[in-house]
Amino acid sequence: MGANTENTIEKNSRTNIGSIIRSNTVVMLFVLAGVIVIFTAINPSFLTTQNIINILNASVIIGLLSIGQTFLIIAGHIDLSCGSIAALSGAIMAYIMRETGIAWPTAFLLAFLFAVLVGIINAVLVNVFELQPFIATLAMMSVCKGATYLLCEGKAIQIADKAFLKISAISLAYIPLPVIIMVVMFLVFGFILARTVFGRMVYMIGGNVSAARLAGIKPKRVSTILYIISAGASAVAGALYCSRMFSALPGAASGAEFDAITAVVLGGVAFIGGKGNMAGCFVGLIIIQFFSNGLVLSNMDAFWQVIAKGLLLIAALVFDFVRRKRFESRL
Amino acid sequence: MEQQYVEFKGIGKRFIGVRALHDVSFRANGGEVTALLGENGAGKSTLLKILSGAYTADEGVYEINGAEKHFATTQEAIADGVSIIYQERQLVKELTVAENIFMNMLPSNRLGVIDYAAANAEAQRIIDIFRLPIRSTDRVKELSVAHQQMVEIMKAVRRESNIIAFDEPTASLSETEINTLFSVIGHLRDEGKVILYVSHRLKELFQITDKIVVMKDGALVDTLKTSDASEKELIRLMVGRDIGDIFHHLDRAASFGGPVLEVRNISNDNISDISFTLHKGEVLGISGLVGAGRSEIVRAIFGADKLQRGEILIDGKPVKIGSPADAIRAGIGLCPEDRKDEGLVLENPIRTNISIATLGLVSKMGVIDTKMERDMSLKAIAAYNIKTHSAEKQVIELSGGNQQKVILGRWIGADLKVLILDEPTKGIDVGAKSEIYNMIIGLAKSGLGVIFISSELPEVLNICDNIIVVKEGRVSGTLAREDASEEKVLTLAM
Ligand SMILES: Nc1ncnc2c1ncn2[C@@H]1O[C@H](COP(=O)(O)OP(=O)(O)OP(=O)(O)O)[C@@H](O)[C@H]1O
Ligand SMILES: [Mg+2]
């Protein structure tokens, strides 16, 4: 092979047009544009700075959950318990604060550690007892939900710590602190996924777990870390939720895992693993939030909104399927 | 019955960055076995995929018995009597042999209830034609790679297709199984079926084919009668140059260094009491029938399968290997046999499949250096002559032989003490094979210990300094290069 061809191969490897065409983040940006145009046409107040900030603020909980789901789904796993872990850790935090009166950082740390423990249990169920991730975390979801109701005794636990309540009220340059926290977490975890050895391992175990193992990657260790990340991010989400609501609610973040997974799949993360990225997930998140907000502004009945969201998830999954089929038929 | 035939007329096909086929025309007759021969990436599989409806041709047409066909799906092609046995197996591993042989055609009664007894009996009848030691109720995942391959062939036999194409069917079969396969192919040929046959093993072409179609870079070079062809001429046609006697130019090390890998009485469910010593600079072959435990031995050493007993020493010191990660840390590298299931992350670019086992070499403090990673993959592409237009090409889009080269490329730049190659030349063309032999000998010369597994006996006899023969999970004999012969190895293996 001459030096000439080698140079062409190098040049082609740099530009890498194929992967840009293949990635569907671009497609999703068009979908997003479509959503914006339609809802702005229905209600002009949709596209105002204030409304956009409101939308971003409302997406924080789901956004934080979707970070963990992006990692897990790319690795071929899933965590259905993330929403209820958020609710439970929020309740634990509020409970500790009410019972002991300690300041929020300590209470948060304890709740966070508890969430990590739940993440480890999820990982043990999946890796040691070899349960399907879907089943194991579905069971965990139920356990955490029940525990939250027990802890709250069915009522809200009020929070008195002023410093804590302020967190969700502070804005920097008009941008609420929770939004900043979310964006920073997206950037940090996006970097980890895209650029680090750990992130690469996530893709490899999701793409072909046996091949990854034979190449020296430890799939169980990687997925254990992912369940912990998911649970930890859920604890942060739970705390922000409490700060916003001035209390821990037994039904907090219910169904949030559903929205998070919808965002991830909309963002082009393949459900069978190995494919996707954090930017796509963020776009998916924005689409689903714009969509829900648009429905509210269009005065659509709340129950119809639930149906519409379900349809959106179906559409995302069908899209995922069609993309795969097209890819396979080319081979 | 009228004579069956397939005729290709001016077939052309492009993919992003490559022209896979260009103006390919020839005719394959019933009652004959027509071989397709060409280097890795020459376009053989692509042509078969066009015939099978998996791809559509950009240019040209093909005719079956004079009627022009345009299969849009593989189902259409199957309905018209075309079956392709692909290089990569298309089996559902969780299902039984019978279920795979029948797939969606399982016999059922009027209520749609599947008649498993009938299906199993019919599948067993086909298995018995092949004289295979498997049962129709076995699960495919429990079968050896070779037997899985045979299940694939039995699927086509069951469909009673008139046109059957074999894409490297013998790549993972051993001598005896190849003979069974050839008797079945001979049988199908005598029934007047059109047989297309792709293989990189020239010897086989002389055994089983009547006509040879030689391709290079997507174009047809020549069509010759097998009886008029010589091995040398075929190689010249497909490679474009004379490569000489591939085994005689090998420049091997004069002597070995000290022991680098000592294996003492290792056992698990598949192997018992395996012991041997590998020296620096030595190429050690492991031979035996498919399923005798060759792969299982190296998997155990590499930590892929659990060890129940025994000890492994590297450079004279005992090491504990509980996982492939431990083995790699100890300086052992493995190129696994099964590229689809265990070797590659198919829907990923060449780049990430090259760096997968040595991410530490292309990263700093856990962050991957994109340029270093790209350079590593470009180096492997050049060293192994992987046919691609870019390091970003998805591995699934490479030809079979080029996928195999990607697996070999993964240890480029790694600092290994022991390299284990499990069927490294599977699906590799003659020219590239000699390059791989040179690479193996070169690595050994530089002080590595190499373990080499291959179903091709001539390869083992010529490359290896010592050969361990295994049978039913035990070592049945050890032969030095000077004393080894095909007969001796086979006697120990049987
Ligand atoms: N789906 C695809 N997308 C892009 N390129 C492809 C695709 N399928 C095949 N190719 C390219 O077409 C060329 C011919 O490939 P093909 O698989 O037909 O080779 P082959 O002759 O069967 O080689 P081998 O002996 O290695 O099996 C190769 O360069 C390959 O990379
Ligand atoms: Mg091929």
Coordinates of C-alpha atoms in Angstrom, one line a residue, chain B residues 131-451:
Chain B
R131 CA -23.3 -38.1 10.1
L132 CA -22.9 -35.5 12.9
P133 CA -22.7 -36.4 16.6
I134 CA -25.5 -33.9 17.5
R135 CA -29.2 -34.2 18.3
S136 CA -32.0 -32.1 16.8
T137 CA -33.0 -31.1 20.3
D138 CA -29.6 -29.7 21.3
R139 CA -29.5 -26.0 21.9
V140 CA -27.3 -24.3 19.3
K141 CA -25.4 -22.3 21.9
E142 CA -24.1 -25.6 23.3
L143 CA -22.6 -26.7 20.0
S144 CA -19.1 -26.1 18.8
V145 CA -18.5 -23.4 16.2
A146 CA -18.0 -26.1 13.6
H147 CA -21.3 -27.8 14.4
Q148 CA -23.1 -24.4 14.4
Q149 CA -21.7 -24.0 10.9
M150 CA -23.2 -27.4 9.9
V151 CA -26.6 -26.3 11.2
E152 CA -26.4 -23.4 8.9
I153 CA -25.8 -25.7 6.0
M154 CA -28.6 -28.0 7.0
K155 CA -31.0 -25.1 6.8
A156 CA -30.3 -24.8 3.1
V157 CA -30.6 -28.5 2.6
R158 CA -33.9 -28.5 4.3
R159 CA -35.2 -25.7 2.0
E160 CA -34.3 -27.8 -1.0
S161 CA -32.8 -24.8 -2.7
N162 CA -31.6 -25.1 -6.3
I163 CA -28.9 -22.5 -5.9
I164 CA -26.7 -22.8 -2.8
A165 CA -23.8 -20.5 -2.2
F166 CA -21.2 -21.2 0.5
D167 CA -19.2 -18.3 1.8
E168 CA -16.1 -19.7 3.5
P169 CA -17.9 -22.7 5.0
T170 CA -14.7 -24.4 6.1
A171 CA -13.1 -21.5 7.9
S172 CA -13.8 -23.1 11.2
L173 CA -14.0 -26.8 10.3
S174 CA -11.5 -29.5 10.9
E175 CA -10.4 -32.1 8.4
T176 CA -13.0 -34.8 9.1
E177 CA -15.8 -32.3 9.1
I178 CA -14.6 -30.8 5.8
N179 CA -14.7 -34.2 4.3
T180 CA -18.3 -34.7 5.4
L181 CA -19.1 -31.3 4.1
F182 CA -17.5 -32.1 0.7
S183 CA -19.4 -35.3 0.4
V184 CA -22.6 -33.3 1.0
I185 CA -21.7 -30.7 -1.5
G186 CA -20.8 -33.4 -4.0
H187 CA -24.2 -34.9 -3.4
L188 CA -26.0 -31.6 -4.0
R189 CA -23.9 -31.0 -7.1
D190 CA -24.9 -34.4 -8.5
E191 CA -28.5 -33.5 -8.0
G192 CA -27.9 -30.7 -10.5
K193 CA -27.9 -27.8 -8.2
V194 CA -25.9 -24.7 -8.8
I195 CA -23.2 -24.4 -6.2
L196 CA -21.1 -21.3 -5.6
Y197 CA -18.2 -21.7 -3.3
V198 CA -16.0 -19.2 -1.7
S199 CA -12.8 -20.2 0.2
H200 CA -9.3 -18.9 0.8
R201 CA -8.0 -22.5 1.0
L202 CA -6.7 -23.2 -2.4
K203 CA -6.3 -26.9 -1.8
E204 CA -10.0 -27.2 -1.3
L205 CA -10.8 -25.6 -4.7
F206 CA -8.9 -28.4 -6.4
Q207 CA -10.8 -31.0 -4.4
I208 CA -14.3 -29.8 -4.9
T209 CA -14.7 -27.2 -7.6
D210 CA -15.1 -27.4 -11.4
K211 CA -14.6 -23.8 -12.3
I212 CA -12.8 -20.9 -10.7
V213 CA -13.8 -17.3 -11.0
V214 CA -11.0 -15.0 -9.9
M215 CA -11.8 -11.5 -8.7
K216 CA -9.6 -8.6 -7.7
D217 CA -10.6 -5.2 -6.3
G218 CA -14.2 -5.8 -7.4
A219 CA -13.5 -6.7 -10.9
L220 CA -13.4 -10.1 -12.6
V221 CA -9.9 -11.1 -13.5
D222 CA -10.4 -14.5 -15.2
T223 CA -12.6 -17.6 -15.3
L224 CA -10.7 -20.9 -15.5
K225 CA -11.5 -24.6 -15.4
T226 CA -10.2 -26.1 -12.2
S227 CA -8.5 -28.9 -14.1
D228 CA -6.5 -26.4 -16.1
A229 CA -5.5 -24.2 -13.2
S230 CA -2.4 -24.4 -10.9
E231 CA -2.1 -23.1 -7.4
K232 CA 0.7 -20.8 -8.5
E233 CA -1.3 -19.3 -11.3
L234 CA -4.3 -18.7 -9.1
I235 CA -2.2 -16.8 -6.6
R236 CA -0.7 -14.7 -9.3
L237 CA -4.1 -13.9 -10.7
M238 CA -5.6 -12.9 -7.4
V239 CA -2.7 -11.2 -5.7
G240 CA -1.2 -9.8 -8.9
R241 CA 2.3 -11.0 -8.0
D242 CA 4.2 -14.2 -7.2
I243 CA 4.5 -14.7 -3.4
G244 CA 6.7 -17.8 -3.6
D245 CA 6.5 -20.6 -1.2
I246 CA 5.0 -18.9 1.8
F247 CA 6.5 -21.2 4.4
H248 CA 10.1 -21.5 3.2
H249 CA 11.1 -17.9 3.5
L250 CA 10.3 -17.7 7.2
D251 CA 13.3 -16.4 9.1
R252 CA 12.9 -18.0 12.4
A253 CA 14.8 -17.6 15.7
A254 CA 17.8 -19.9 16.1
S255 CA 17.2 -20.7 19.7
F256 CA 14.8 -20.0 22.5
G257 CA 15.2 -17.9 25.7
G258 CA 14.1 -18.9 29.1
P259 CA 10.5 -20.0 30.0
V260 CA 8.0 -17.2 29.8
L261 CA 4.8 -19.0 30.5
E262 CA 4.5 -22.2 32.5
V263 CA 1.2 -23.9 32.8
R264 CA 0.9 -26.5 35.5
N265 CA -2.0 -29.0 35.7
I266 CA -4.7 -26.6 35.0
S267 CA -8.2 -28.0 34.9
N268 CA -11.8 -26.9 34.7
D269 CA -15.1 -28.3 33.3
N270 CA -13.7 -28.5 29.7
I271 CA -10.0 -29.3 30.2
S272 CA -8.1 -31.5 32.5
D273 CA -4.5 -31.5 33.7
I274 CA -3.0 -29.4 31.0
S275 CA 0.7 -28.7 31.5
F276 CA 3.3 -27.1 29.2
T277 CA 6.1 -24.6 29.1
L278 CA 6.4 -21.8 26.5
H279 CA 9.8 -20.1 26.0
K280 CA 10.7 -16.7 24.9
G281 CA 11.0 -16.8 21.1
E282 CA 9.0 -20.0 20.8
V283 CA 5.9 -20.5 18.7
L284 CA 3.8 -23.3 20.3
G285 CA 1.0 -24.8 18.3
I286 CA -2.1 -26.3 19.9
S287 CA -3.7 -28.8 17.5
G288 CA -6.6 -31.2 17.8
L289 CA -10.0 -31.7 16.4
V290 CA -12.5 -28.9 16.6
G291 CA -14.1 -29.1 20.0
A292 CA -11.1 -31.0 21.5
G293 CA -10.5 -28.2 23.9
R294 CA -8.0 -26.0 22.1
S295 CA -9.8 -22.7 22.6
E296 CA -10.8 -23.8 26.1
I297 CA -7.2 -24.2 27.1
V298 CA -6.2 -20.7 26.1
R299 CA -9.4 -19.2 27.5
A300 CA -8.5 -20.7 30.8
I301 CA -5.0 -19.3 30.7
F302 CA -6.4 -15.9 29.7
G303 CA -8.9 -15.8 32.6
A304 CA -11.9 -15.9 30.3
D305 CA -13.0 -19.2 31.8
K306 CA -12.6 -20.1 35.5
L307 CA -9.8 -22.3 36.6
Q308 CA -10.7 -25.0 39.1
R309 CA -7.2 -26.3 39.7
G310 CA -3.6 -25.7 38.6
E311 CA -1.1 -22.9 38.4
I312 CA 0.2 -20.4 35.9
L313 CA 3.6 -18.9 36.0
I314 CA 4.9 -15.9 34.1
D315 CA 8.7 -15.4 34.0
G316 CA 8.9 -18.1 36.7
K317 CA 6.6 -16.3 39.1
P318 CA 3.1 -17.6 39.9
V319 CA 0.4 -15.2 38.8
K320 CA -3.3 -15.2 39.8
I321 CA -5.5 -14.7 36.8
G322 CA -9.1 -14.3 37.6
S323 CA -10.2 -12.3 34.5
P324 CA -8.8 -11.3 31.1
A325 CA -7.9 -7.9 32.7
D326 CA -5.6 -9.8 35.1
A327 CA -4.1 -11.7 32.1
I328 CA -3.4 -8.5 30.2
R329 CA -1.8 -7.0 33.2
A330 CA 0.5 -10.0 33.4
G331 CA 1.5 -9.5 29.8
I332 CA -0.7 -12.0 28.0
G333 CA -2.7 -11.0 24.9
L334 CA -5.4 -13.0 23.2
C335 CA -6.9 -12.7 19.7
P336 CA -10.1 -14.6 20.1
E337 CA -11.5 -17.0 17.5
D338 CA -15.1 -15.9 17.1
R339 CA -15.0 -12.4 15.6
K340 CA -18.7 -11.7 15.7
D341 CA -19.4 -12.8 19.2
E342 CA -16.2 -12.4 21.1
G343 CA -13.8 -10.5 19.0
L344 CA -15.3 -7.3 17.8
V345 CA -17.7 -4.5 18.7
L346 CA -19.2 -4.6 15.2
E347 CA -21.1 -1.4 15.2
N348 CA -18.1 0.6 16.1
P349 CA -15.3 2.0 14.0
I350 CA -12.0 0.3 13.3
R351 CA -10.4 2.9 15.6
T352 CA -12.1 1.9 18.8
N353 CA -11.8 -1.8 18.0
I354 CA -8.0 -1.4 17.6
S355 CA -7.6 0.5 20.9
I356 CA -10.1 -1.5 22.9
A357 CA -7.5 -3.7 24.7
T358 CA -4.8 -1.0 25.1
L359 CA -6.7 2.1 26.1
G360 CA -4.0 2.9 28.6
L361 CA -1.5 3.4 25.7
V362 CA -3.7 6.1 24.1
S363 CA -4.8 8.0 27.2
K364 CA -3.4 10.3 29.8
M365 CA -4.9 10.3 33.3
G366 CA -7.9 8.4 32.0
V367 CA -8.6 10.8 29.2
I368 CA -8.3 9.5 25.7
D369 CA -5.9 11.4 23.4
T370 CA -7.8 11.4 20.1
K371 CA -4.8 11.9 18.0
M372 CA -2.8 9.1 19.7
E373 CA -5.8 6.8 19.3
R374 CA -6.2 7.6 15.6
D375 CA -2.5 7.2 15.0
M376 CA -2.6 3.8 16.6
S377 CA -5.4 2.6 14.4
L378 CA -3.8 4.0 11.3
K379 CA -0.6 2.1 12.2
A380 CA -2.6 -1.1 12.5
I381 CA -4.4 -0.5 9.2
A382 CA -1.1 -0.1 7.5
A383 CA 0.7 -3.0 9.3
Y384 CA -2.1 -5.5 8.6
N385 CA -3.1 -4.0 5.2
I386 CA -6.7 -3.6 6.3
K387 CA -8.8 -2.6 3.3
T388 CA -10.7 0.5 4.2
H389 CA -10.9 4.1 3.2
S390 CA -11.0 5.4 6.8
A391 CA -10.2 4.4 10.4
E392 CA -13.8 5.5 11.1
K393 CA -15.4 2.8 9.0
Q394 CA -17.7 0.6 11.0
V395 CA -16.1 -2.8 11.5
I396 CA -19.4 -4.4 10.4
E397 CA -18.9 -2.9 7.0
L398 CA -15.6 -4.5 6.4
S399 CA -15.1 -7.8 4.5
G400 CA -14.7 -10.9 6.7
G401 CA -11.0 -11.2 6.3
N402 CA -10.5 -7.5 7.0
Q403 CA -12.5 -7.9 10.2
Q404 CA -10.1 -10.6 11.2
K405 CA -7.2 -8.3 10.6
V406 CA -8.7 -5.8 13.0
I407 CA -8.6 -8.4 15.8
L408 CA -5.0 -9.0 15.1
G409 CA -4.3 -5.3 15.1
R410 CA -5.5 -4.8 18.6
W411 CA -2.2 -5.7 20.2
I412 CA -0.1 -3.3 18.1
G413 CA 2.1 -1.3 20.4
A414 CA 1.2 -3.4 23.4
D415 CA 4.1 -4.6 25.6
L416 CA 3.3 -8.3 25.7
K417 CA 5.2 -11.3 27.0
V418 CA 2.8 -13.9 25.6
L419 CA 0.6 -13.6 22.5
I420 CA -2.2 -16.2 22.0
L421 CA -3.7 -16.4 18.5
D422 CA -6.8 -18.5 18.2
E423 CA -7.4 -19.2 14.5
P424 CA -5.8 -16.0 13.4
T425 CA -5.8 -16.8 9.7
K426 CA -9.5 -17.6 9.6
G427 CA -10.9 -16.1 6.4
I428 CA -7.6 -14.5 5.5
D429 CA -6.4 -14.5 1.9
V430 CA -3.2 -16.3 0.8
G431 CA -1.2 -13.1 0.4
A432 CA -2.2 -11.7 3.8
K433 CA -1.6 -15.1 5.4
S434 CA 2.1 -15.1 4.5
E435 CA 2.3 -11.6 6.0
I436 CA 0.7 -12.9 9.2
Y437 CA 3.2 -15.8 9.3
N438 CA 6.0 -13.4 9.0
M439 CA 4.6 -11.2 11.7
I440 CA 4.2 -14.2 14.1
I441 CA 7.8 -15.3 13.5
G442 CA 9.0 -11.7 13.8
L443 CA 7.3 -11.3 17.2
A444 CA 8.7 -14.6 18.4
K445 CA 12.2 -13.5 17.3
S446 CA 11.8 -10.3 19.3
G447 CA 11.4 -12.4 22.4
L448 CA 7.6 -13.0 22.7
G449 CA 6.2 -16.4 23.4
V450 CA 3.4 -17.2 20.9
I451 CA 0.7 -19.7 21.2

